[in-house]
Tab-separated table of C-alpha atoms in Angstrom:
chain	number	residue	atom	x	y	z
O	289	MET	CA	-7.248	11.652	-0.170
O	290	HIS	CA	-9.727	14.538	-1.878
O	291	THR	CA	-12.050	13.495	-5.102
O	292	PRO	CA	-13.702	16.047	-6.953
O	293	LEU	CA	-16.935	13.523	-6.587
O	294	ASP	CA	-17.871	11.504	-3.550
O	295	ILE	CA	-19.606	8.289	-4.812
O	296	SER	CA	-17.922	5.974	-2.362
O	297	TYR	CA	-21.063	5.554	-1.126
O	298	LEU	CA	-22.057	3.141	-4.289
O	299	SER	CA	-19.325	1.049	-3.675
O	300	ASP	CA	-18.837	-1.889	-1.420
O	301	THR	CA	-15.239	-1.585	-0.993
O	302	VAL	CA	-12.440	1.180	-2.046
O	303	ILE	CA	-9.113	0.149	-2.697
O	304	MET	CA	-6.066	2.435	-2.817
O	305	LEU	CA	-3.358	1.150	-4.299
O	306	ARG	CA	-0.114	3.782	-4.847
O	307	TYR	CA	3.413	3.701	-6.149
O	308	PHE	CA	5.520	4.642	-3.460
O	309	GLU	CA	9.791	5.082	-3.783
O	310	PRO	CA	12.585	3.857	-1.368
O	311	ASP	CA	16.219	3.556	-2.383
O	312	GLY	CA	15.175	4.189	-5.745
O	313	VAL	CA	13.270	1.267	-6.161
O	314	VAL	CA	9.486	1.104	-7.221
O	315	ARG	CA	7.556	-0.472	-4.820
O	316	ARG	CA	4.052	-0.875	-4.357
O	317	ALA	CA	1.511	-0.009	-1.710
O	318	VAL	CA	-2.010	-1.083	-1.083
O	319	SER	CA	-4.638	-0.081	1.950
O	320	VAL	CA	-8.656	-0.990	2.122
O	321	VAL	CA	-10.117	1.990	2.961
O	322	LYS	CA	-13.694	0.777	2.830
O	323	LYS	CA	-15.802	-2.237	3.604
O	324	ARG	CA	-18.996	-2.918	3.447
O	325	THR	CA	-19.143	-5.298	6.233
O	326	GLY	CA	-16.372	-6.132	9.105
O	327	ASN	CA	-14.249	-4.358	10.544
O	328	HIS	CA	-11.468	-1.553	8.523
O	329	GLU	CA	-7.775	-2.303	8.711
O	330	THR	CA	-6.455	0.779	8.675
O	331	ALA	CA	-2.646	-0.420	7.676
O	332	ILE	CA	-0.868	-0.085	4.639
O	333	ARG	CA	0.776	-2.701	3.061
O	334	GLU	CA	3.465	-3.363	0.424
O	335	PHE	CA	2.051	-5.757	-2.266
O	336	GLN	CA	3.853	-7.577	-5.079
O	337	LEU	CA	3.015	-9.078	-8.257
O	338	ALA	CA	4.361	-12.853	-8.459
O	339	ALA	CA	4.669	-15.610	-10.449
O	340	GLY	CA	2.211	-17.903	-7.643
O	341	GLY	CA	0.262	-14.462	-7.427
O	342	VAL	CA	-0.224	-11.453	-4.943
O	343	VAL	CA	2.022	-11.406	-2.068
O	344	VAL	CA	0.813	-9.243	0.452
O	345	ARG	CA	3.616	-8.154	3.295
O	346	PRO	CA	3.177	-6.875	7.060
O	347	PRO	CA	2.310	-2.773	7.617
O	348	LEU	CA	4.351	-0.262	5.994
O	349	LYS	CA	4.710	1.179	10.284
O	350	GLN	CA	7.821	2.567	9.465
O	351	PHE	CA	6.770	5.272	6.472
O	352	ARG	CA	4.898	8.409	6.638
O	353	GLY	CA	3.089	10.285	3.623
O	354	ILE	CA	3.248	7.086	1.277
O	355	PHE	CA	-0.677	8.179	0.284
O	356	THR	CA	0.053	11.636	-0.110
O	357	GLY	CA	2.577	11.464	-2.536
O	358	THR	CA	5.485	12.434	-0.711
O	359	PRO	CA	6.280	9.106	1.340
O	360	ALA	CA	9.096	9.022	3.918
O	361	TYR	CA	11.320	6.872	5.547
O	362	ILE	CA	10.768	7.081	9.419
O	363	GLY	CA	12.604	3.985	10.505
O	364	GLU	CA	15.801	2.276	10.770
O	365	THR	CA	17.737	1.666	7.699
O	366	LYS	CA	17.872	-1.862	7.081
O	367	PRO	CA	15.975	-3.280	3.461
O	368	LEU	CA	12.189	-3.351	3.751
O	369	MET	CA	12.172	-6.922	2.606
O	370	SER	CA	14.109	-8.489	-0.493
O	371	ASP	CA	12.168	-9.563	-3.527
O	372	PRO	CA	10.742	-13.252	-3.737
O	373	PRO	CA	13.241	-15.412	-6.316
O	374	ASP	CA	10.066	-15.804	-8.470
O	375	VAL	CA	9.063	-11.654	-8.977
O	376	LYS	CA	11.415	-9.662	-12.161
O	377	SER	CA	12.042	-6.226	-11.391
């Protein structure tokens, strides 16, 4: 990610959100790219907004390029996850 102005030193936490499209379905990805204290987690995870709150899934290890804007699936051809019953597409 490249921005014309670097203001990351002004914030405690930087969260990157991105949409990605596997098999014609729009999904959401999240990654914490900076936090003030503790170890950084480099994983990109899918998340969903459900009736009970935010659902964060395991890391998306079988994708490449999610945050560059050109995601490519490099894993096995199987569903990523099923929608919980309370999530509307």
